[in-house]
Structures are given as structure tokens and as C-alpha cells.
Short mmCIF file of C-alpha atoms in Angstrom, two decimals:
data_model
loop_
_atom_site.label_atom_id
_atom_site.label_comp_id
_atom_site.label_asym_id
_atom_site.label_seq_id
_atom_site.Cartn_x
_atom_site.Cartn_y
_atom_site.Cartn_z
CA UNK A 1292 77.76 52.30 -120.87
CA UNK A 1293 80.43 54.97 -120.55
CA UNK A 1294 77.81 57.30 -119.20
CA UNK A 1295 76.84 54.84 -116.44
CA UNK A 1296 80.49 54.30 -115.62
CA UNK A 1297 81.02 58.04 -115.35
CA UNK A 1298 78.05 58.39 -112.97
CA UNK A 1299 79.31 55.47 -110.85
CA UNK A 1300 82.78 56.99 -110.68
CA UNK A 1301 81.48 60.37 -109.56
CA UNK A 1302 79.32 58.66 -106.93
CA UNK A 1303 82.37 56.78 -105.65
CA UNK A 1304 84.41 59.99 -105.44
CA UNK A 1305 81.66 61.70 -103.49
CA UNK A 1306 81.44 58.80 -101.04
CA UNK A 1307 85.19 58.80 -100.60
CA UNK A 1308 85.19 62.57 -100.02
CA UNK A 1309 82.46 62.22 -97.41
CA UNK A 1310 84.35 59.44 -95.69
CA UNK A 1311 87.47 61.57 -95.40
CA UNK A 1312 85.55 64.20 -93.47
CA UNK A 1313 83.37 61.93 -91.35
CA UNK A 1314 85.80 59.21 -90.27
CA UNK A 1315 85.82 58.59 -86.53
CA UNK A 1316 89.08 58.95 -84.63
CA UNK A 1317 89.10 57.21 -81.25
CA UNK A 1318 91.31 59.05 -78.78
CA UNK A 1319 92.69 57.55 -75.58
CA UNK A 1320 95.51 59.88 -74.48
CA UNK A 1321 96.81 63.45 -74.72
CA UNK A 1322 99.14 63.07 -77.72
CA UNK A 1323 96.46 61.36 -79.79
CA UNK A 1324 94.01 64.15 -79.00
CA UNK A 1325 96.46 66.91 -79.93
CA UNK A 1326 97.33 65.33 -83.27
CA UNK A 1327 93.66 64.74 -84.13
CA UNK A 1328 92.89 68.47 -83.88
CA UNK A 1329 94.54 69.11 -87.26
CA UNK A 1330 91.99 66.98 -89.11
CA UNK A 1331 88.38 67.59 -90.15
CA UNK A 1332 87.17 64.36 -88.58
CA UNK A 1333 84.99 63.21 -85.72
CA UNK A 1334 87.03 62.92 -82.53
CA UNK A 1335 85.73 60.43 -79.98
CA UNK A 1336 87.08 60.71 -76.42
CA UNK A 1337 87.26 57.24 -74.87
CA UNK A 1338 88.44 58.02 -71.34
CA UNK A 1339 89.68 60.83 -69.09
CA UNK A 1340 92.39 62.90 -70.79
CA UNK A 1341 94.43 65.33 -68.69
CA UNK A 1342 95.76 68.16 -70.85
CA UNK A 1343 96.84 70.80 -68.26
CA UNK A 1344 97.38 73.47 -70.89
CA UNK A 1345 95.58 75.94 -73.13
CA UNK A 1346 94.75 74.56 -76.58
CA UNK A 1347 93.79 76.66 -79.60
CA UNK A 1348 92.13 75.34 -82.76
CA UNK A 1349 93.61 77.21 -85.77
CA UNK A 1350 91.32 78.96 -88.24
CA UNK A 1351 92.22 76.68 -91.19
CA UNK A 1352 90.22 73.89 -89.51
CA UNK A 1353 86.71 74.80 -90.71
CA UNK A 1354 84.71 72.11 -88.91
CA UNK A 1355 85.40 70.17 -85.74
CA UNK A 1356 83.31 67.54 -83.96
CA UNK A 1357 84.24 66.19 -80.52
CA UNK A 1358 82.16 63.70 -78.59
CA UNK A 1359 82.51 61.38 -75.63
CA UNK A 1360 82.06 57.64 -75.69
CA UNK A 1361 80.28 57.54 -72.31
CA UNK A 1362 79.85 59.51 -69.08
CA UNK A 1363 83.48 58.79 -68.12
CA UNK A 1364 84.81 60.73 -71.11
CA UNK A 1365 86.65 63.85 -69.93
CA UNK A 1366 88.80 66.62 -71.34
CA UNK A 1367 90.58 68.19 -68.37
CA UNK A 1368 92.40 71.43 -69.18
CA UNK A 1369 93.27 72.27 -65.60
CA UNK A 1370 91.67 72.70 -62.21
CA UNK A 1371 90.08 75.45 -60.12
CA UNK A 1372 93.47 77.02 -59.41
CA UNK A 1373 94.28 77.90 -63.04
CA UNK A 1374 92.62 79.33 -66.15
CA UNK A 1375 93.48 77.01 -69.03
CA UNK A 1376 91.30 77.41 -72.12
CA UNK A 1377 89.99 75.49 -75.11
CA UNK A 1378 89.96 78.19 -77.82
CA UNK A 1379 88.16 78.00 -81.18
CA UNK A 1380 89.08 80.52 -83.89
CA UNK A 1381 86.80 81.26 -86.86
CA UNK A 1382 85.45 77.75 -87.35
CA UNK A 1383 82.31 77.47 -89.49
CA UNK A 1384 80.94 74.73 -87.26
CA UNK A 1385 81.84 73.34 -83.83
CA UNK A 1386 79.95 70.40 -82.32
CA UNK A 1387 80.73 69.12 -78.82
CA UNK A 1388 78.48 66.41 -77.38
CA UNK A 1389 78.26 63.78 -74.64
CA UNK A 1390 81.41 65.06 -72.96
CA UNK A 1391 82.69 66.36 -69.63
CA UNK A 1392 84.97 69.40 -69.88
CA UNK A 1393 87.01 70.96 -67.07
CA UNK A 1394 88.29 74.35 -68.22
CA UNK A 1395 87.18 77.50 -70.03
CA UNK A 1396 85.65 77.42 -73.52
CA UNK A 1397 86.43 80.43 -75.72
CA UNK A 1398 84.80 80.95 -79.13
CA UNK A 1399 86.14 83.76 -81.34
CA UNK A 1400 84.47 84.59 -84.64
CA UNK A 1401 82.68 81.25 -84.93
CA UNK A 1402 79.48 80.80 -86.90
CA UNK A 1403 77.73 77.70 -85.57
CA UNK A 1404 78.52 76.23 -82.15
CA UNK A 1405 76.52 73.33 -80.74
CA UNK A 1406 77.00 72.08 -77.18
CA UNK A 1407 74.72 69.13 -76.51
CA UNK A 1408 74.66 66.95 -73.39
CA UNK A 1409 77.88 68.57 -72.19
CA UNK A 1410 78.99 69.10 -68.59
CA UNK A 1411 81.28 72.14 -68.38
CA UNK A 1412 83.17 73.00 -65.21
CA UNK A 1413 84.48 76.43 -66.10
CA UNK A 1414 83.15 79.34 -68.16
CA UNK A 1415 81.99 79.99 -71.73
CA UNK A 1416 83.16 83.16 -73.47
CA UNK A 1417 82.29 84.27 -77.01
CA UNK A 1418 83.22 87.27 -79.16
CA UNK A 1419 82.70 88.45 -82.74
CA UNK A 1420 80.05 85.80 -83.34
CA UNK A 1421 77.92 85.51 -86.47
CA UNK A 1422 74.77 83.75 -87.66
CA UNK A 1423 73.49 80.90 -85.50
CA UNK A 1424 76.19 81.58 -82.95
CA UNK A 1425 75.75 79.27 -79.94
CA UNK A 1426 73.25 76.59 -78.98
CA UNK A 1427 73.52 74.90 -75.57
CA UNK A 1428 71.08 72.07 -74.93
CA UNK A 1429 70.58 69.32 -72.34
CA UNK A 1430 73.75 70.45 -70.57
CA UNK A 1431 75.09 71.45 -67.16
CA UNK A 1432 77.35 74.49 -66.78
CA UNK A 1433 79.10 74.84 -63.41
CA UNK A 1434 81.01 78.10 -63.17
CA UNK A 1435 83.95 77.75 -60.83
CA UNK A 1436 85.57 80.19 -58.45
CA UNK A 1437 89.13 80.83 -59.60
CA UNK A 1438 91.46 83.35 -58.03
CA UNK A 1439 93.08 84.11 -61.39
CA UNK A 1440 89.99 84.17 -63.61
CA UNK A 1441 89.73 87.34 -65.74
CA UNK A 1442 85.97 86.99 -66.27
CA UNK A 1443 83.12 88.86 -64.61
CA UNK A 1444 80.43 86.74 -66.32
CA UNK A 1445 80.18 82.96 -66.28
CA UNK A 1446 78.76 82.90 -69.80
CA UNK A 1447 79.44 85.89 -72.02
CA UNK A 1448 77.62 86.03 -75.35
CA UNK A 1449 78.59 88.70 -77.84
CA UNK A 1450 76.41 88.96 -80.96
CA UNK A 1451 74.71 86.26 -83.03
CA UNK A 1452 71.58 84.18 -82.57
CA UNK A 1453 71.97 82.21 -79.33
CA UNK A 1454 69.88 79.51 -77.65
CA UNK A 1455 69.97 77.86 -74.22
CA UNK A 1456 67.58 74.92 -73.98
CA UNK A 1457 66.91 72.51 -71.10
CA UNK A 1458 70.18 73.47 -69.40
CA UNK A 1459 71.22 74.02 -65.79
CA UNK A 1460 73.60 76.91 -65.09
CA UNK A 1461 75.03 77.40 -61.60
CA UNK A 1462 78.21 78.43 -59.81
CA UNK A 1463 80.32 77.85 -56.73
CA UNK A 1464 79.01 79.36 -53.52
CA UNK A 1465 81.71 82.04 -53.23
CA UNK A 1466 82.80 83.63 -56.48
CA UNK A 1467 83.77 86.88 -58.18
CA UNK A 1468 81.06 86.79 -60.85
CA UNK A 1469 78.73 89.68 -61.57
CA UNK A 1470 76.33 87.59 -63.65
CA UNK A 1471 75.81 83.96 -64.54
CA UNK A 1472 75.13 85.15 -68.10
CA UNK A 1473 75.67 88.43 -69.94
CA UNK A 1474 74.43 88.97 -73.50
CA UNK A 1475 75.31 91.96 -75.67
CA UNK A 1476 74.83 92.48 -79.39
CA UNK A 1477 73.36 94.49 -82.26
CA UNK A 1478 69.92 94.88 -83.85
CA UNK A 1479 69.61 91.37 -85.32
CA UNK A 1480 71.15 89.46 -82.41
CA UNK A 1481 68.89 87.32 -80.21
CA UNK A 1482 68.90 85.17 -77.11
CA UNK A 1483 66.31 82.42 -76.49
CA UNK A 1484 66.24 80.65 -73.13
CA UNK A 1485 63.84 77.71 -72.84
CA UNK A 1486 63.22 75.28 -69.95
CA UNK A 1487 66.46 76.15 -68.16
CA UNK A 1488 67.50 76.80 -64.56
CA UNK A 1489 69.82 79.55 -63.28
CA UNK A 1490 71.01 79.15 -59.69
CA UNK A 1491 73.20 81.88 -58.21
CA UNK A 1492 73.90 80.05 -54.92
CA UNK A 1493 73.08 83.30 -53.09
CA UNK A 1494 76.32 84.83 -54.37
CA UNK A 1495 75.79 85.74 -58.05
CA UNK A 1496 73.25 87.61 -60.14
CA UNK A 1497 71.43 85.86 -62.98
CA UNK A 1498 71.13 87.40 -66.45
CA UNK A 1499 72.03 90.82 -67.77
CA UNK A 1500 71.02 91.73 -71.31
CA UNK A 1501 72.14 94.98 -72.94
CA UNK A 1502 70.68 96.47 -76.11
CA UNK A 1503 69.21 93.28 -77.52
CA UNK A 1504 66.21 91.00 -78.13
CA UNK A 1505 65.52 88.26 -75.60
CA UNK A 1506 62.91 85.53 -75.15
CA UNK A 1507 62.74 83.45 -71.97
CA UNK A 1508 60.23 80.62 -71.53
CA UNK A 1509 59.48 78.05 -68.82
CA UNK A 1510 62.69 78.76 -66.91
CA UNK A 1511 63.61 79.18 -63.24
CA UNK A 1512 65.90 81.70 -61.53
CA UNK A 1513 66.85 80.57 -58.03
CA UNK A 1514 68.93 82.03 -55.17
CA UNK A 1515 70.30 85.00 -57.09
CA UNK A 1516 72.27 87.70 -55.32
CA UNK A 1517 74.15 90.83 -56.32
CA UNK A 1518 76.03 93.37 -54.18
CA UNK A 1519 75.16 96.08 -56.74
CA UNK A 1520 72.47 95.32 -59.36
CA UNK A 1521 70.29 92.29 -60.03
CA UNK A 1522 69.62 90.15 -63.13
CA UNK A 1523 67.86 90.36 -66.27
CA UNK A 1524 59.95 86.07 -70.91
CA UNK A 1525 56.87 83.58 -71.00
CA UNK A 1526 56.37 81.47 -67.84
CA UNK A 1527 59.22 82.52 -65.56
CA UNK A 1528 59.58 81.51 -61.92
CA UNK A 1529 61.79 83.41 -59.46
CA UNK A 1530 62.39 82.36 -55.86
CA UNK A 1531 64.55 83.63 -52.97
CA UNK A 1532 66.25 86.41 -54.95
CA UNK A 1533 68.13 89.23 -53.21
CA UNK A 1534 70.08 92.28 -54.44
CA UNK A 1535 71.70 94.70 -52.00
CA UNK A 1536 71.01 97.59 -54.36
CA UNK A 1537 68.61 97.28 -57.33
CA UNK A 1538 66.62 94.59 -59.12
CA UNK A 1539 66.19 91.50 -56.96
CA UNK A 1540 65.09 89.35 -59.90
CA UNK A 1541 64.95 91.10 -63.28
CA UNK A 1542 67.39 93.83 -64.24
CA UNK A 1543 66.97 95.32 -67.71
CA UNK A 1544 69.15 98.05 -69.17
CA UNK A 1545 68.77 99.82 -72.53
CA UNK A 1546 66.49 97.26 -74.16
CA UNK A 1547 64.26 98.51 -76.97
CA UNK A 1548 61.21 96.24 -76.68
CA UNK A 1549 60.66 93.80 -73.83
CA UNK A 1550 57.66 91.51 -73.45
CA UNK A 1551 57.08 89.50 -70.29
CA UNK A 1552 54.19 87.12 -69.67
CA UNK A 1553 53.36 84.89 -66.69
CA UNK A 1554 56.11 86.06 -64.35
CA UNK A 1555 56.06 84.70 -60.79
CA UNK A 1556 58.27 85.84 -57.93
CA UNK A 1557 58.39 84.55 -54.36
CA UNK A 1558 60.51 86.16 -51.63
CA UNK A 1559 62.06 88.81 -53.87
CA UNK A 1560 64.03 91.59 -52.19
CA UNK A 1561 66.19 94.55 -53.20
CA UNK A 1562 67.94 96.87 -50.78
CA UNK A 1563 67.14 100.08 -52.66
CA UNK A 1564 64.70 99.97 -55.60
CA UNK A 1565 63.11 97.65 -58.12
CA UNK A 1566 62.42 94.63 -55.97
CA UNK A 1567 61.10 92.39 -58.78
CA UNK A 1568 61.68 94.31 -62.02
CA UNK A 1569 64.23 97.10 -62.30
CA UNK A 1570 64.57 98.93 -65.63
CA UNK A 1571 67.10 101.58 -66.62
CA UNK A 1572 67.10 103.40 -69.94
CA UNK A 1573 69.57 105.82 -71.47
CA UNK A 1574 69.20 107.63 -74.80
CA UNK A 1575 66.62 105.32 -76.41
CA UNK A 1576 62.84 105.23 -76.81
CA UNK A 1577 61.45 101.89 -75.67
CA UNK A 1578 58.41 99.79 -74.78
CA UNK A 1579 58.10 97.32 -71.91
CA UNK A 1580 54.94 95.18 -71.70
CA UNK A 1581 54.38 92.87 -68.73
CA UNK A 1582 51.29 90.66 -68.44
CA UNK A 1583 50.19 88.33 -65.64
CA UNK A 1584 52.63 89.16 -62.85
CA UNK A 1585 52.55 87.61 -59.38
CA UNK A 1586 54.86 88.69 -56.56
CA UNK A 1587 54.50 87.30 -53.02
CA UNK A 1588 56.87 87.89 -50.14
CA UNK A 1589 57.06 86.47 -46.64
CA UNK A 1590 55.29 88.96 -44.34
CA UNK A 1591 57.11 87.68 -41.25
CA UNK A 1592 60.58 88.21 -42.74
CA UNK A 1593 59.97 91.99 -42.98
CA UNK A 1594 62.67 92.46 -45.63
CA UNK A 1595 60.72 94.26 -48.35
CA UNK A 1596 62.59 97.53 -48.78
CA UNK A 1597 62.51 100.69 -50.83
CA UNK A 1598 60.58 101.94 -53.84
CA UNK A 1599 59.11 99.99 -56.73
CA UNK A 1600 58.61 96.63 -55.04
CA UNK A 1601 57.11 95.16 -58.21
CA UNK A 1602 58.42 97.66 -60.80
CA UNK A 1603 60.92 100.50 -60.82
CA UNK A 1604 61.72 102.42 -64.00
CA UNK A 1605 64.37 105.11 -64.57
CA UNK A 1606 64.79 107.20 -67.73
CA UNK A 1607 67.76 109.54 -67.80
CA UNK A 1608 67.18 111.45 -71.03
CA UNK A 1609 64.84 114.46 -71.11
CA UNK A 1610 64.23 114.24 -74.88
CA UNK A 1611 63.01 110.63 -75.00
CA UNK A 1612 59.92 108.79 -73.80
CA UNK A 1613 59.30 105.30 -72.53
CA UNK A 1614 56.07 103.34 -72.42
CA UNK A 1615 55.35 100.62 -69.85
CA UNK A 1616 52.27 98.42 -69.67
CA UNK A 1617 51.39 96.37 -66.58
CA UNK A 1618 48.31 94.18 -66.85
CA UNK A 1619 46.92 91.56 -64.47
CA UNK A 1620 49.22 92.16 -61.51
CA UNK A 1621 48.91 90.52 -58.10
CA UNK A 1622 51.17 91.38 -55.16
CA UNK A 1623 50.99 90.56 -51.46
CA UNK A 1624 52.81 90.63 -48.12
CA UNK A 1625 55.24 93.51 -48.60
CA UNK A 1626 56.47 94.50 -45.14
CA UNK A 1627 58.88 97.44 -45.30
CA UNK A 1628 60.11 97.75 -41.74
CA UNK A 1629 61.93 101.10 -41.80
CA UNK A 1630 61.61 102.39 -45.33
CA UNK A 1631 59.16 103.65 -47.97
CA UNK A 1632 57.09 100.91 -49.53
CA UNK A 1633 55.73 101.86 -52.96
CA UNK A 1634 54.62 99.15 -55.38
CA UNK A 1635 55.39 101.04 -58.60
CA UNK A 1636 58.00 103.78 -59.07
CA UNK A 1637 58.96 105.75 -62.18
CA UNK A 1638 61.28 108.63 -62.96
CA UNK A 1639 61.94 110.56 -66.15
CA UNK A 1640 59.69 110.79 -69.19
CA UNK A 1641 57.53 107.72 -68.66
CA UNK A 1642 54.04 106.68 -69.68
CA UNK A 1643 52.79 103.92 -67.39
CA UNK A 1644 49.58 102.00 -68.18
CA UNK A 1645 48.27 99.95 -65.25
CA UNK A 1646 45.32 97.60 -65.67
CA UNK A 1647 43.69 95.08 -63.34
CA UNK A 1648 45.95 95.22 -60.29
CA UNK A 1649 45.35 93.53 -56.92
CA UNK A 1650 47.66 94.46 -54.01
CA UNK A 1651 47.25 92.91 -50.54
CA UNK A 1652 48.99 93.43 -47.19
CA UNK A 1653 51.49 96.26 -47.51
CA UNK A 1654 53.31 98.01 -44.64
CA UNK A 1655 55.53 101.03 -45.25
CA UNK A 1656 56.94 104.27 -43.86
CA UNK A 1657 56.47 107.89 -45.04
CA UNK A 1658 55.68 107.18 -48.70
CA UNK A 1659 52.84 106.30 -51.06
CA UNK A 1660 51.82 102.65 -51.14
CA UNK A 1661 50.60 102.30 -54.73
CA UNK A 1662 52.64 104.62 -56.94
CA UNK A 1663 55.61 106.94 -56.52
CA UNK A 1664 57.01 109.35 -59.09
CA UNK A 1665 60.53 110.59 -58.54
CA UNK A 1666 61.95 113.26 -60.83
CA UNK A 1667 65.38 114.88 -60.84
CA UNK A 1668 65.53 118.09 -62.85
CA UNK A 1669 67.90 120.89 -63.69
CA UNK A 1670 67.43 124.25 -65.36
CA UNK A 1671 67.82 122.83 -68.87
CA UNK A 1672 65.69 119.70 -68.58
CA UNK A 1673 62.00 118.92 -68.34
CA UNK A 1674 60.59 115.55 -67.26
CA UNK A 1675 57.07 114.28 -66.81
CA UNK A 1676 55.37 111.07 -65.73
CA UNK A 1677 51.98 110.06 -67.13
CA UNK A 1678 50.07 107.30 -65.34
CA UNK A 1679 46.92 105.72 -66.76
CA UNK A 1680 44.91 103.48 -64.46
CA UNK A 1681 42.41 101.18 -66.20
CA UNK A 1682 39.78 98.74 -64.97
CA UNK A 1683 39.69 97.51 -61.37
CA UNK A 1684 42.46 98.37 -58.94
CA UNK A 1685 42.17 96.60 -55.59
CA UNK A 1686 44.35 97.67 -52.66
CA UNK A 1687 43.61 95.80 -49.43
CA UNK A 1688 45.06 96.10 -45.91
CA UNK A 1689 47.78 98.68 -46.46
CA UNK A 1690 49.45 100.72 -43.75
CA UNK A 1691 51.76 103.74 -43.75
CA UNK A 1692 53.60 104.58 -40.54
CA UNK A 1693 54.53 108.28 -40.51
CA UNK A 1694 57.03 108.88 -37.72
#
């Protein structure tokens, strides 16, 4: 009997403990919201709350859950003329769902962040992340144009395992951003992007990934633009992308192993090199494998420019080698009005395997249509390019105008 009583008592204590940490707090105004942040409980936003200040969650709060009651639930930290933040410090878990947020979200040293069905008007910045760092799903991120914003990237992810699923990321038409998203980390850090849309509004580049592992599936990159360098992979669709310098659609820098499959680009332009895919490598050996690539431009626009209209690769270290595989490639309607017009371009110590390529309708000036190798050397360095061509290569209706 005493034994059953003891078990019942322990069960009651456990239920009571669970209740303490899962009780719902309904919040209707600013003061209620501020006081609720000191408790490990579920905070439910019932209306539009104007905060007009930066708020920081202290590190002694290990878990925080904030959700909205309906689509009229708002946390408003400021407006487009200021840079108020919602800052999270070293929480083990942060869950924000069914909520509209106006302001910047900053996560410092957090372990598990979940943003689900959230509309953010502002930016998302992370640093010193660990474990399953950030998951954004079924959300809309609108990155605003603020005169006083200190950020160059709308979403900045530093370290951890990150996911973006079924999410739309866009920005204001005029802005100071370099990239919609920038991801940087170490050997074990990852970024998965699935069924999402990135829209640069013809004023911002898309994704830049440095030194890390990425996987992008069934996503779209639309109206991306960069005054310097473009963006940085199963079933990807790119349309109307333009970079004044390099990499109209995909810009990759210092990535060890990159695999791309089923990549489609329509109306992709870069002012200098790397119209569709631009790759730069410094001080690392790497492999880039791209399968099933389609790039089609508008012949009548006559904006295809420069070298490496489908791929441009640059290796700047004489002691290292890079390997690139291109298989099942189709390209058409590249009209370079007053410039060279090569489809593939490499420089440095590069081994390029090309298999099953079909190129149609190319117009260029003074340079090779299919492949161009460009090497810069000095007295202490030696570079070489090795190109292997396998299986059928079809080049149809090409023209070089030598003035």
C-alpha cells in the first residue's frame, strides 16, 4: 500500500513539475509580455503589441516558447527607420510559431531554434551556434531597407546544422544587402534548403556559402542582382538573374565538395564571368560535380557577356588541384554582342571532365566558343588545365565575329 502511495506521489510531483513549465500565459499588452519573459512558460500573443525597444532574453532562461493566437498577433519592435532587436542569449531551445514579428531577430550561442509559420519583417542574425541551430519552416522573411542597419546579409547563419523549409525570403526593392542569406561554419556545419523561394527584387544577390556543406532541393531563385558578385542542389530553378561582375546565379567560394543536380537557368547574365555558375577557390583541394544542367537565354536581348557563360572556375593556388565534372549539359541562345563568348572557362590547376554536352545558337567576338583556359603565372608558379571530353559533344549554329 505504501509502495503504491509512493508511486502515486512521485507521479503527482512529475505532473506538477511539467505543468509549471508548460502553463500558457496569455499576453495582451507590453508590460505583460515583458514580465512573462522571465518564466519558462508558453507565451501566447493575443493581439498587436508595440514594444519600440530592443529586448534581450537572459541566459538563465533555458527554454522559451512564443506563439500567436491568430494572424493578428504581432510583436512590433520598431519600424523601418530603426534597428530594434529581439535578442536570445544561450537558450537551449527557442520556439516561435504562428506569429508576426517586426524587427531584427538575433540568436547568440543558442542550440535549437525553431521558427514555424512566422512572418518576419526584418533580419535574422546568428552567431556561435551549436547542434541543430536554426530551422525555419512555412514562413515568410521580408528583409527591410533601413538606413541605420549594420547588416550586409538579410539572414546570417554562423555554424550549426540549419534548415530552411517551404519558406519565402525576399527584400525591399532598394536595399544595402549583399546577400539574402550568408552561411559560414566549420567541418560539421550544414545548411539544407528545401522547397523555398529567394527573390532579390533585382537589387540583392541570393545565397553565399563559405567553407561549408550545403544541400538545396526544389527551390527557386528569382530576380537576383549584385553589383559585384552573384549568389551561391537537387532541382533548382533560376530565372532573370543578373550580376554586374561575376556569377549571375550561383556563386561558390572555398567549398570542399559541391554536388548539383537538375539545375535550370533562364535569362542568366553576368557582366564579366561565370554567367550561371561562378566558382572561386583559395588554398583548398576540392570537387564540384554538376549533373543535368540547362541554361537558356533570350537571343533577342543580346546581354550574354564574357567568359564562362555556363561555368567559370578560378583556382589561385599553384600547389593545389581542383576537379570539376559537368555531365548532361544543354545551353542555348547566348548572344554576346561586343565581348568574348565562351561556354566554359577555367584558370589555375583544374581538371575538367565534360560529358554529353549540347550547345545551340552562340554568338561571340574574338574568343573560343566552347572552352577557354586563362592562366596567370609568375616566375615561381606553375599552373595547368586538363580537360577531358567524353561521349557526344554537339555544338550547333555558333558564330565568332573577329573584328
